[in-house]
Coordinates of C-alpha atoms and ligand atoms in Angstrom, one line a residue:
Chain A
X1 CA 14.9 18.3 22.8
X2 CA 11.7 16.3 22.9
X3 CA 11.8 12.9 21.1
X4 CA 9.0 10.8 19.8
X5 CA 10.0 7.1 19.4
X6 CA 8.0 4.7 17.3
X7 CA 8.6 1.0 17.5
X8 CA 6.7 -1.7 15.5
X9 CA 9.3 -4.3 14.5
X10 CA 7.7 -7.3 16.1
X11 CA 4.2 -8.3 17.0
X12 CA 4.4 -5.5 19.5
X13 CA 3.7 -1.9 18.5
X14 CA 4.7 0.9 20.8
X15 CA 5.6 4.6 21.1
X16 CA 7.3 6.7 23.7
X17 CA 8.0 10.4 24.4
X18 CA 11.0 11.7 26.2
X19 CA 14.2 13.7 26.3
X20 CA 16.9 14.8 28.7
X21 CA 14.5 14.3 31.6
X22 CA 14.2 10.6 30.6
X23 CA 11.1 8.9 29.2
X24 CA 7.9 10.9 29.9
X25 CA 5.2 8.5 28.6
X26 CA 5.0 5.3 26.7
X27 CA 2.4 2.8 25.4
X28 CA 2.9 -0.7 24.0
X29 CA 0.6 -3.5 22.8
X30 CA 1.7 -6.9 21.7
X31 CA -1.7 -8.5 21.1
X32 CA -3.5 -8.8 17.8
X33 CA -0.9 -7.5 15.4
X34 CA -3.0 -4.3 15.0
X35 CA 0.0 -2.0 14.3
X36 CA -1.8 0.3 11.9
X37 CA -4.9 0.5 14.0
X38 CA -3.2 1.0 17.3
X39 CA -0.2 3.2 16.6
X40 CA -1.8 6.6 15.8
X41 CA -4.3 6.4 18.8
X42 CA -1.3 5.4 21.0
X43 CA 0.7 8.5 19.9
X44 CA -2.4 10.6 20.6
X45 CA -2.7 9.0 24.0
X46 CA 0.9 9.4 25.2
X47 CA 0.9 13.1 24.1
X48 CA -2.2 13.7 26.1
X49 CA -0.9 11.9 29.1
X50 CA 2.3 13.8 29.1
X51 CA 0.5 17.0 28.2
X52 CA 2.8 17.5 25.2
X53 CA 1.6 18.9 21.9
X54 CA 3.0 17.1 18.9
X55 CA 4.3 20.4 17.6
X56 CA 6.8 20.4 20.5
X57 CA 8.5 17.3 19.2
X58 CA 12.0 18.1 17.8
X59 CA 13.1 14.6 16.7
X60 CA 11.3 11.5 15.5
X61 CA 13.1 8.2 16.3
X62 CA 12.1 4.9 14.7
X63 CA 13.0 1.3 14.9
X64 CA 14.2 0.3 11.4
X65 CA 14.2 -3.4 12.0
X66 CA 15.0 -6.1 11.3
X67 CA 11.6 -7.5 12.1
X68 CA 8.1 -8.2 10.7
X69 CA 7.9 -6.5 7.4
X70 CA 4.3 -5.3 7.8
X71 CA 4.8 -3.9 11.2
X72 CA 8.0 -2.1 10.2
X73 CA 6.3 -0.5 7.2
X74 CA 3.5 0.9 9.4
X75 CA 5.9 2.4 12.0
X76 CA 8.3 3.8 9.5
X77 CA 5.6 5.3 7.3
X78 CA 4.0 7.0 10.4
X79 CA 7.4 8.2 11.7
X80 CA 8.4 9.7 8.4
X81 CA 5.0 11.4 8.0
X82 CA 5.3 13.0 11.4
X83 CA 8.9 14.1 10.8
X84 CA 7.8 15.5 7.4
X85 CA 4.8 17.4 8.9
X86 CA 6.9 18.8 11.7
X87 CA 9.9 19.5 9.5
X88 CA 12.2 17.8 12.1
X89 CA 15.1 15.3 11.6
X90 CA 15.0 11.6 12.3
X91 CA 17.1 8.9 13.9
X92 CA 16.8 5.2 13.0
X93 CA 17.8 2.5 15.5
X94 CA 18.1 -1.2 14.9
X95 CA 15.6 -3.5 16.6
X96 CA 18.5 -5.7 17.7
X97 CA 20.1 -2.7 19.4
X98 CA 16.9 -2.0 21.2
X99 CA 16.7 -5.6 22.6
X100 CA 20.4 -5.6 23.7
X101 CA 20.2 -2.2 25.4
X102 CA 18.0 -3.1 28.4
X103 CA 20.3 -6.0 29.3
X104 CA 23.5 -3.9 29.0
X105 CA 24.6 -4.6 32.5
X106 CA 25.3 -8.2 31.7
X107 CA 29.0 -9.3 31.4
X108 CA 28.0 -12.0 29.0
X109 CA 27.9 -12.0 25.2
X110 CA 24.5 -10.5 24.5
X111 CA 22.6 -12.0 21.5
X112 CA 19.2 -10.5 20.6
X113 CA 17.2 -12.9 18.4
X114 CA 14.0 -11.7 16.7
X115 CA 11.4 -14.2 15.2
X116 CA 11.7 -13.8 11.4
X117 CA 9.0 -16.4 10.6
X118 CA 9.7 -19.3 8.1
X119 CA 11.8 -21.1 10.7
X120 CA 14.4 -18.3 10.9
X121 CA 15.6 -15.6 13.3
X122 CA 17.2 -12.2 12.9
X123 CA 20.2 -11.9 15.2
X124 CA 23.5 -10.1 16.0
X125 CA 26.1 -10.2 18.8
X126 CA 26.7 -7.4 21.4
X127 CA 29.0 -6.7 24.3
X128 CA 28.7 -4.3 27.2
X129 CA 30.6 -1.0 26.9
X130 CA 30.5 2.0 29.2
X131 CA 27.0 3.6 28.8
X132 CA 25.5 0.9 26.6
X133 CA 26.3 -1.9 24.2
X134 CA 28.4 -2.3 21.2
X135 CA 27.5 -4.5 18.2
X136 CA 30.2 -7.1 17.3
X137 CA 28.6 -8.6 14.2
X138 CA 26.4 -7.7 11.3
X139 CA 22.7 -8.5 11.7
X140 CA 21.9 -11.7 9.9
X141 CA 18.9 -14.0 9.2
X142 CA 19.2 -17.7 9.6
X143 CA 17.9 -20.8 11.4
X144 CA 18.0 -21.1 15.2
X145 CA 20.1 -24.2 14.8
X146 CA 22.8 -22.3 12.9
X147 CA 22.9 -19.6 15.6
X148 CA 23.1 -22.3 18.3
X149 CA 26.1 -23.9 16.5
X150 CA 27.8 -20.6 16.3
X151 CA 27.2 -19.9 20.0
X152 CA 28.6 -23.3 21.0
X153 CA 31.7 -22.7 18.9
X154 CA 32.4 -19.5 20.8
X155 CA 32.3 -21.3 24.1
X156 CA 31.5 -18.3 26.3
X157 CA 28.6 -17.2 28.5
X158 CA 25.7 -16.0 26.4
X159 CA 22.6 -14.0 27.2
X160 CA 19.9 -14.5 24.6
X161 CA 17.0 -12.0 24.4
X162 CA 14.0 -11.6 22.0
X163 CA 11.0 -13.4 20.7
X164 CA 13.1 -15.5 18.4
X165 CA 15.0 -16.9 21.4
X166 CA 11.7 -17.6 23.0
X167 CA 10.1 -19.3 20.0
X168 CA 13.1 -21.6 19.5
X169 CA 13.8 -22.2 23.2
X170 CA 14.0 -25.9 22.7
X171 CA 17.1 -25.3 20.5
X172 CA 18.8 -22.9 22.9
X173 CA 17.8 -24.3 26.3
X174 CA 19.8 -27.5 25.7
X175 CA 23.0 -25.5 25.3
X176 CA 25.5 -25.0 28.1
X177 CA 26.4 -21.5 29.1
X178 CA 23.4 -20.0 27.3
X179 CA 20.7 -18.3 29.2
X180 CA 17.5 -16.8 27.9
X181 CA 15.8 -13.6 29.1
X182 CA 12.2 -14.2 30.2
X183 CA 9.0 -13.4 28.3
X184 CA 8.6 -9.9 29.7
X185 CA 11.6 -8.5 27.8
X186 CA 11.2 -10.3 24.5
X187 CA 10.2 -7.4 22.4
X188 CA 12.2 -4.2 21.5
X189 CA 10.7 -1.3 23.4
X190 CA 9.9 2.3 22.4
X191 CA 11.3 3.3 25.8
X192 CA 14.8 2.0 24.9
X193 CA 14.3 3.6 21.5
X194 CA 13.9 7.1 23.1
X195 CA 16.8 6.5 25.4
X196 CA 19.1 5.4 22.6
X197 CA 17.9 8.1 20.3
X198 CA 18.6 10.7 23.0
X199 CA 22.2 9.6 23.3
X200 CA 22.5 9.7 19.5
X201 CA 20.9 13.1 19.4
X202 CA 23.5 14.5 21.8
X203 CA 26.1 13.3 19.3
X204 CA 23.9 15.0 16.5
X205 CA 23.6 11.7 14.6
X206 CA 20.5 12.9 12.8
X207 CA 19.4 11.8 9.4
X208 CA 16.9 13.1 6.9
X209 CA 13.6 11.3 6.1
X210 CA 15.0 9.8 2.8
X211 CA 17.9 8.2 4.7
X212 CA 15.5 6.0 6.8
X213 CA 15.2 2.5 5.3
X214 CA 13.8 -0.6 6.9
X215 CA 16.4 -3.4 7.3
X216 CA 14.6 -6.2 5.5
X217 CA 17.6 -8.6 5.4
X218 CA 15.6 -10.7 2.9
X219 CA 15.0 -10.0 -0.8
X220 CA 11.3 -9.8 -1.8
X221 CA 9.8 -13.2 -2.5
X222 CA 9.5 -12.8 -6.3
X223 CA 13.2 -12.0 -6.6
X224 CA 14.2 -15.1 -4.6
X225 CA 12.0 -17.3 -6.9
X226 CA 13.6 -15.7 -9.9
X227 CA 17.1 -16.5 -8.7
X228 CA 16.1 -20.1 -7.9
X229 CA 14.8 -20.4 -11.4
X230 CA 18.1 -19.2 -12.8
X231 CA 20.1 -21.6 -10.7
X232 CA 18.2 -24.7 -11.9
Chain B
X1 CA -16.1 22.8 7.5
X2 CA -16.4 25.0 4.5
X3 CA -17.3 23.7 1.0
X4 CA -13.9 24.8 -0.4
X5 CA -11.9 22.8 2.1
X6 CA -8.6 21.5 0.7
X7 CA -8.1 17.7 1.0
X8 CA -4.7 16.0 0.6
X9 CA -5.4 12.6 -1.0
X10 CA -3.1 9.6 -0.7
X11 CA -3.3 6.4 -2.9
X12 CA -1.2 3.3 -2.4
X13 CA -3.5 0.4 -3.1
X14 CA -1.5 -1.3 -5.9
X15 CA 1.6 -0.2 -7.8
X16 CA 1.2 3.6 -8.0
X17 CA 2.3 5.8 -5.2
X18 CA 0.2 8.9 -5.5
X19 CA -0.7 12.2 -3.6
X20 CA -2.8 15.1 -4.7
X21 CA -4.3 18.3 -3.3
X22 CA -7.9 19.1 -4.3
X23 CA -10.0 22.0 -3.3
X24 CA -13.8 21.7 -2.9
X25 CA -13.8 18.2 -4.3
X26 CA -13.3 19.3 -7.9
X27 CA -10.4 21.8 -8.2
X28 CA -7.2 19.8 -8.6
X29 CA -4.3 21.9 -7.3
X30 CA -1.7 19.1 -7.8
X31 CA -1.7 15.4 -8.6
X32 CA 1.5 13.4 -8.4
X33 CA 1.7 9.8 -9.5
X34 CA 4.9 7.7 -9.1
X35 CA 4.4 4.5 -11.0
X36 CA 6.3 1.3 -10.2
X37 CA 5.3 -0.4 -13.4
X38 CA 8.9 -0.8 -14.6
X39 CA 9.8 -2.7 -11.4
X40 CA 7.0 -5.2 -11.9
X41 CA 7.0 -5.6 -15.6
X42 CA 9.8 -8.3 -15.6
X43 CA 7.5 -10.5 -13.4
X44 CA 4.5 -10.0 -15.7
X45 CA 2.4 -8.6 -12.8
X46 CA 2.5 -6.7 -9.6
X47 CA 4.7 -8.3 -6.9
X48 CA 3.1 -7.4 -3.6
X49 CA 6.3 -7.3 -1.5
X50 CA 8.1 -5.2 -4.0
X51 CA 5.1 -2.8 -4.2
X52 CA 4.9 -2.5 -0.4
X53 CA 8.6 -1.7 -0.1
X54 CA 8.5 0.9 -2.9
X55 CA 5.6 2.7 -1.4
X56 CA 7.5 3.1 1.8
X57 CA 10.4 4.7 -0.1
X58 CA 8.3 6.9 -2.4
X59 CA 5.5 8.0 -0.2
X60 CA 6.9 11.1 1.5
X61 CA 8.7 12.4 -1.6
X62 CA 5.4 12.1 -3.5
X63 CA 3.5 13.9 -0.8
X64 CA 6.1 16.6 -0.6
X65 CA 5.9 17.2 -4.3
X66 CA 2.1 17.4 -4.3
X67 CA 2.3 20.0 -1.6
X68 CA 5.0 22.0 -3.4
X69 CA 3.2 21.9 -6.7
X70 CA 0.0 23.1 -5.1
X71 CA 2.0 25.8 -3.3
X72 CA 0.7 24.7 0.1
X73 CA 2.1 23.8 3.5
X74 CA 0.5 21.8 6.3
X75 CA -1.4 24.8 7.6
X76 CA -3.5 24.9 4.4
X77 CA -4.6 21.3 4.5
X78 CA -8.1 20.8 5.9
X79 CA -8.3 17.0 5.8
X80 CA -6.2 14.0 4.8
X81 CA -7.9 11.2 2.8
X82 CA -6.4 7.9 2.0
X83 CA -7.5 4.7 0.2
X84 CA -8.2 2.1 3.0
X85 CA -9.2 -0.7 0.5
X86 CA -9.6 -2.7 -1.6
X87 CA -6.0 -3.4 -2.6
X88 CA -2.8 -5.1 -1.5
X89 CA -2.6 -5.1 2.3
X90 CA 1.1 -4.2 2.7
X91 CA 0.7 -1.4 0.1
X92 CA -2.5 0.0 1.6
X93 CA -0.9 0.1 5.1
X94 CA 1.8 2.5 3.9
X95 CA -0.8 5.1 2.7
X96 CA -3.2 4.7 5.6
X97 CA -0.4 5.0 8.2
X98 CA 1.1 8.0 6.4
X99 CA -2.3 9.7 6.1
X100 CA -3.3 9.2 9.7
X101 CA 0.1 10.4 11.0
X102 CA -0.2 13.5 8.8
X103 CA -3.7 14.2 10.0
X104 CA -2.7 13.7 13.6
X105 CA 0.3 16.1 13.3
X106 CA -1.6 18.7 11.4
X107 CA -4.6 18.3 13.7
X108 CA -7.1 17.8 10.8
X109 CA -9.6 15.0 10.1
X110 CA -8.6 11.7 8.6
X111 CA -11.0 10.5 5.9
X112 CA -11.2 6.8 4.8
X113 CA -11.8 6.3 1.1
X114 CA -12.9 3.2 -0.8
X115 CA -10.7 2.9 -3.9
X116 CA -13.6 1.7 -6.1
X117 CA -15.9 4.6 -5.0
X118 CA -13.0 6.9 -5.8
X119 CA -12.9 5.6 -9.4
X120 CA -16.6 6.5 -9.6
X121 CA -15.8 10.0 -8.4
X122 CA -13.1 10.5 -11.0
X123 CA -15.9 11.6 -13.3
X124 CA -17.4 14.0 -10.8
X125 CA -14.0 15.6 -10.4
X126 CA -14.0 16.6 -14.1
X127 CA -17.8 17.1 -14.4
X128 CA -19.4 17.9 -11.0
X129 CA -22.8 18.3 -12.7
X130 CA -23.3 14.8 -13.9
X131 CA -27.0 13.8 -13.5
X132 CA -28.3 11.0 -11.4
X133 CA -29.2 8.2 -11.8
X134 CA -25.9 7.5 -13.4
X135 CA -24.5 4.2 -14.6
X136 CA -20.8 3.8 -14.2
X137 CA -18.7 1.1 -15.8
X138 CA -15.7 0.5 -13.6
X139 CA -13.1 -1.5 -15.5
X140 CA -9.5 -2.2 -14.2
X141 CA -7.0 -5.0 -13.7
X142 CA -8.8 -6.1 -10.6
X143 CA -12.4 -5.1 -11.2
X144 CA -15.1 -5.1 -13.8
X145 CA -18.5 -3.9 -12.6
X146 CA -21.5 -1.8 -13.5
X147 CA -22.6 0.5 -10.7
X148 CA -25.8 2.6 -10.5
X149 CA -25.3 5.8 -8.6
X150 CA -28.6 7.1 -7.4
X151 CA -27.0 10.0 -5.6
X152 CA -23.7 10.8 -3.8
X153 CA -22.7 7.8 -1.8
X154 CA -25.8 5.9 -3.0
X155 CA -24.6 2.9 -5.0
X156 CA -26.2 -0.2 -6.4
X157 CA -24.0 -2.9 -8.0
X158 CA -25.8 -4.0 -11.2
X159 CA -23.3 -6.6 -12.4
X160 CA -19.8 -7.9 -11.9
X161 CA -17.4 -10.2 -13.7
X162 CA -17.9 -13.9 -12.8
X163 CA -14.2 -14.7 -13.5
X164 CA -11.4 -12.5 -14.9
X165 CA -11.5 -8.7 -14.7
X166 CA -11.3 -7.0 -18.1
X167 CA -7.9 -5.6 -17.4
X168 CA -6.7 -9.0 -16.3
X169 CA -7.9 -10.4 -19.7
X170 CA -5.9 -7.7 -21.5
X171 CA -2.8 -8.6 -19.4
X172 CA -3.1 -12.4 -19.9
X173 CA -3.7 -12.1 -23.7
X174 CA -0.8 -9.6 -24.0
X175 CA 1.5 -11.9 -22.1
X176 CA 0.4 -14.8 -24.4
X177 CA 1.1 -12.7 -27.5
X178 CA 4.5 -11.7 -26.1
X179 CA 3.6 -8.0 -25.7
X180 CA 4.8 -7.6 -22.1
X181 CA 3.2 -6.0 -19.1
X182 CA 1.0 -4.1 -18.6
X183 CA -1.1 -5.5 -21.4
X184 CA -3.8 -2.8 -21.9
X185 CA -1.6 -0.1 -23.4
X186 CA 0.3 -2.6 -25.6
X187 CA -2.9 -4.1 -27.1
X188 CA -4.4 -0.7 -27.5
X189 CA -1.4 0.5 -29.5
X190 CA -1.1 -2.7 -31.6
X191 CA -4.8 -2.8 -32.4
X192 CA -4.4 0.6 -34.3
X193 CA -2.7 -1.3 -37.1
X194 CA -4.9 -4.5 -36.9
X195 CA -8.3 -5.4 -38.4
X196 CA -10.9 -5.7 -35.6
X197 CA -13.1 -7.9 -37.8
X198 CA -10.4 -10.3 -38.9
X199 CA -11.4 -12.9 -36.3
X200 CA -14.8 -13.2 -34.7
X201 CA -14.0 -14.0 -31.0
X202 CA -17.0 -14.9 -28.8
X203 CA -18.9 -12.3 -26.9
X204 CA -19.6 -14.2 -23.6
X205 CA -23.0 -13.6 -22.1
X206 CA -23.8 -10.7 -24.4
X207 CA -27.5 -11.1 -24.1
X208 CA -27.7 -12.4 -20.6
X209 CA -28.0 -10.0 -17.6
X210 CA -25.5 -7.5 -16.6
X211 CA -22.8 -9.9 -15.5
X212 CA -19.5 -10.3 -17.4
X213 CA -17.2 -13.3 -18.2
X214 CA -13.8 -12.9 -19.9
X215 CA -12.0 -16.2 -19.2
X216 CA -13.6 -17.9 -22.2
X217 CA -12.5 -15.1 -24.5
X218 CA -8.9 -15.5 -23.3
X219 CA -9.1 -19.3 -24.0
X220 CA -10.5 -18.6 -27.5
X221 CA -7.6 -16.3 -28.3
X222 CA -5.1 -18.9 -27.2
X223 CA -6.8 -21.7 -29.2
X224 CA -7.1 -19.5 -32.3
X225 CA -3.4 -18.6 -32.3
X226 CA -2.4 -22.2 -31.7
X227 CA -4.4 -23.3 -34.7
X228 CA -3.2 -20.4 -36.9
X229 CA 0.4 -19.7 -35.9
X230 CA 0.9 -17.4 -38.9
X231 CA -2.0 -15.0 -38.0
X232 CA -1.1 -11.4 -37.7
X233 CA -0.6 -10.4 -34.0
X234 CA -2.1 -7.0 -34.9
X235 CA -5.3 -8.6 -36.1
X236 CA -5.5 -10.9 -33.0
X237 CA -5.0 -7.9 -30.7
X238 CA -7.6 -5.7 -32.6
X239 CA -10.2 -8.6 -32.7
X240 CA -9.7 -9.4 -29.1
X241 CA -10.0 -5.8 -28.0
X242 CA -13.1 -5.4 -30.2
X243 CA -14.7 -8.4 -28.5
X244 CA -14.0 -7.0 -25.0
X245 CA -15.2 -3.5 -25.8
X246 CA -18.3 -4.8 -27.6
X247 CA -19.4 -6.6 -24.5
X248 CA -18.6 -3.7 -22.1
X249 CA -20.5 -1.1 -24.2
X250 CA -23.4 -3.5 -24.8
X251 CA -23.9 -4.0 -21.1
X252 CA -23.6 -0.3 -20.3
X253 CA -26.5 0.4 -22.7
X254 CA -28.6 -2.3 -21.3
X255 CA -27.9 -1.2 -17.7
X256 CA -28.8 2.4 -18.6
X257 CA -32.0 1.3 -20.3
X258 CA -33.2 -1.1 -17.6
X259 CA -32.5 1.4 -14.8
X260 CA -33.7 4.6 -16.5
X261 CA -30.3 6.3 -16.2
X262 CA -29.8 9.8 -17.4
X263 CA -26.1 9.6 -17.8
X264 CA -23.3 7.1 -18.0
X265 CA -19.6 7.3 -17.2
X266 CA -16.5 5.0 -17.3
X267 CA -13.7 4.7 -14.8
X268 CA -10.7 2.5 -14.0
X269 CA -7.5 1.7 -15.9
X270 CA -9.2 0.0 -18.8
X271 CA -11.3 3.2 -19.4
X272 CA -8.1 4.6 -20.8
X273 CA -8.5 2.3 -23.8
X274 CA -9.0 4.2 -27.0
X275 CA -11.6 2.0 -28.6
X276 CA -13.7 1.7 -25.4
X277 CA -13.7 5.5 -25.0
X278 CA -14.8 6.0 -28.6
X279 CA -17.5 3.3 -28.7
X280 CA -18.8 4.2 -25.3
X281 CA -19.4 7.9 -26.3
X282 CA -20.9 6.8 -29.6
X283 CA -23.3 4.4 -27.9
X284 CA -24.3 7.2 -25.3
X285 CA -25.0 9.6 -28.2
X286 CA -27.2 7.0 -30.0
X287 CA -29.2 6.3 -26.8
X288 CA -29.6 9.9 -25.8
X289 CA -27.5 9.4 -22.7
X290 CA -25.2 12.1 -21.3
X291 CA -21.9 10.1 -21.6
X292 CA -18.8 11.2 -19.7
X293 CA -15.3 9.9 -20.2
X294 CA -12.7 11.2 -17.7
X295 CA -9.2 12.1 -19.0
X296 CA -6.9 9.2 -19.2
X297 CA -4.8 10.2 -16.2
X298 CA -8.0 10.3 -14.1
X299 CA -8.9 6.7 -15.2
X300 CA -5.7 5.1 -14.0
X301 CA -4.9 5.1 -10.3
X302 CA -4.3 8.6 -8.9
X303 CA -4.8 10.5 -5.7
X304 CA -6.9 13.4 -7.1
X305 CA -9.9 11.0 -7.2
X306 CA -9.1 9.9 -3.6
X307 CA -9.1 13.5 -2.5
X308 CA -12.3 14.2 -4.4
X309 CA -14.1 11.1 -3.0
X310 CA -12.7 12.1 0.4
X311 CA -14.3 15.5 0.1
X312 CA -17.7 14.0 -0.7
X313 CA -17.2 11.4 2.0
X314 CA -16.4 14.1 4.6
X315 CA -19.4 16.2 3.7
X316 CA -21.7 13.3 3.9
X317 CA -20.2 10.9 6.5
X318 CA -17.5 12.8 8.3
X319 CA -14.0 11.8 9.5
X320 CA -12.9 8.3 10.2
X321 CA -11.5 7.0 13.5
X322 CA -7.7 7.2 14.1
X323 CA -7.9 3.4 14.8
X324 CA -8.9 2.8 11.1
X325 CA -6.8 0.1 9.4
X326 CA -6.7 -1.2 5.9
X327 CA -9.2 -3.6 4.4
X328 CA -7.8 -5.5 1.4
X329 CA -11.2 -6.9 0.3
X330 CA -13.3 -3.8 1.0
X331 CA -16.6 -3.7 -1.0
X332 CA -18.5 -0.8 -2.4
X333 CA -21.1 0.3 0.2
X334 CA -24.3 -0.6 -1.5
X335 CA -27.9 0.4 -0.7
Ligands
LIG1 ZN1 -7.8 1.4 -9.3

C-alpha cells in the first residue's frame, strides 16, 4: 500500500511518499512559514519525482501535533481533503512520536520538546522498545524550566530532541545527564511519518477522516480569558 | 473549458463553513452552509481561534454534503474555487488548503476568489442579465462600500466607511441594548414593533460624497439611552435602523446618478435587513434604476457565490497557482 505522509506541525512543512519498499520521495522546507503555499506544490513534486499518480495512494498519514496551530490546520486540512477525494483511510501520528522515532536507538530516556511559543514547549517521554519507541507520559505543554525540574528529579540519562529543546538550550544545557540532539534533527519529518504509518497500517490502525483531530493541548484564547475572568 | 463547467466553491473566511456546487456560474446544484454563530455568540463576536478550529472539523463533512446534495462525485467537478481573502487568516487557510488539495487530487484547476468580489457576484448568480454599469452596495460586519461594476471583473470603489462597518454598528448597538449577537437580525426583528420616527438620530455625511461613517451614530444611540433610560428599546432599534438605512440608500442613489448606472444591487450580510431591502427597491423604482436584491441566503456568507465568482474568474483570468496562500487584507482589484 502506497502512503502519502503530510507533516506541518512546526515551522517546517513536509511530505513524503512510501510503503513496504521504504520511503520513495520526500520534500521539506523549514524557512518562511509558508505551509499553505508550499505544501500542495511539494506533494505535486514528490509524486512527479517518484512517478506516482496520486490516485495510487491507498492511505493518507498526517502529523496531528502538538505544534504550531496554523501549520497543523494547513496540513490536516490538505490531508483530509486528499483522503476524501481518493476515498482512502487515514492514520494520525503525534509530532512527538515523529521526533522520538529517529533517535530510537538510544538507550536513554528520549524527550521530544516542540516550541509552543509564549515561553512554553510541548513534550512527552519515550523509551526504546523493539522496532521503535514507546511513549511513557501524556503529551503536555509547560515551561522549559518545569520540564528541566522534572528531568532532574528522574536522575537518569536523557536525550532531548526538537526545536523546543533548541530554543531553550540555556535551560537544558546546564543540566547533568541531559544531552540535546543537534539542529539537523529538530523538526518532525514526513519520512518518519511514512515509516511509522506503514507500521500502523500493517496493524490496520486506520481511522476515518472525522476521527482526525489536531492535538492543540491549549484552549482557544477567548476561553482562557473567560476562565480567568470567572476566577477573579 | 466549456461554459457549463461545474465549480465546487469553498468559503471559510469568517464563521461560516460553506461549500457549494454551481454549474455555468449561475445554476446552483447545492449550497451548504454550516454556521458557527452559536459558538461565538457568548463572546459577542467572532473568536478567530475558535473559528479556525471549527472550520477544520466541519470542512470535509460540509464538502461531502454539497457533493451528495448535487448528486456529484469528484469526476464531475471541473474546478475548485476558494476564498483566499479578505478574512481571518487561520480560517481562510483551512478553505484554501482544502480546495488546493481537492483540485490537485481531482486534477482540475484551482481558482482563487476574492470574498468581496464574490458578494458582488451573488446578484449575478440570481440574475445573470444585470446591466452594466452597475452600482453595488456591499454591506456586512466587516465592510461597507459602494462599488461600480463597469463589466465582469471591472470594479471601481466609489466610497467606503471611514470608521465602523454598517454590520459592526448593528452589532455594537445590539450589544449595548442587550440584544445579543449577531445584532443585525435582532435589531431587524425588534424594529418591526418600534417607531422609526420616534428618535431622530443623526445621518452622518448624508450630503457629503460617497463615504460612510457610523461611529457617531452608535455614540448618539448610547448617549440618548443614557439620557432617557425609560425609552422603548423597540423605538431605539427602529430609529437606529432607519438612520443606517437612510444613509445607505441615499448614497446608492447618489452613486447611481453620478456614475450613470443602469442598475443597482446590494450584497453582504446587512443586505438581509428587511428595511434596507424594501427602501432600496423603492428608491430604485423612483429613480428608474433596475434594482436587484439577492435572496437572503445569498446575501450572508455562502459558497454558491464563491463558485459563481470562481466561474467568472476562470473564464476571464484562469486558474491560480498551486502555491497560492491566503491574504487576510485582500482588496478588490480596481481599475
Ligand atoms: Zn462576507
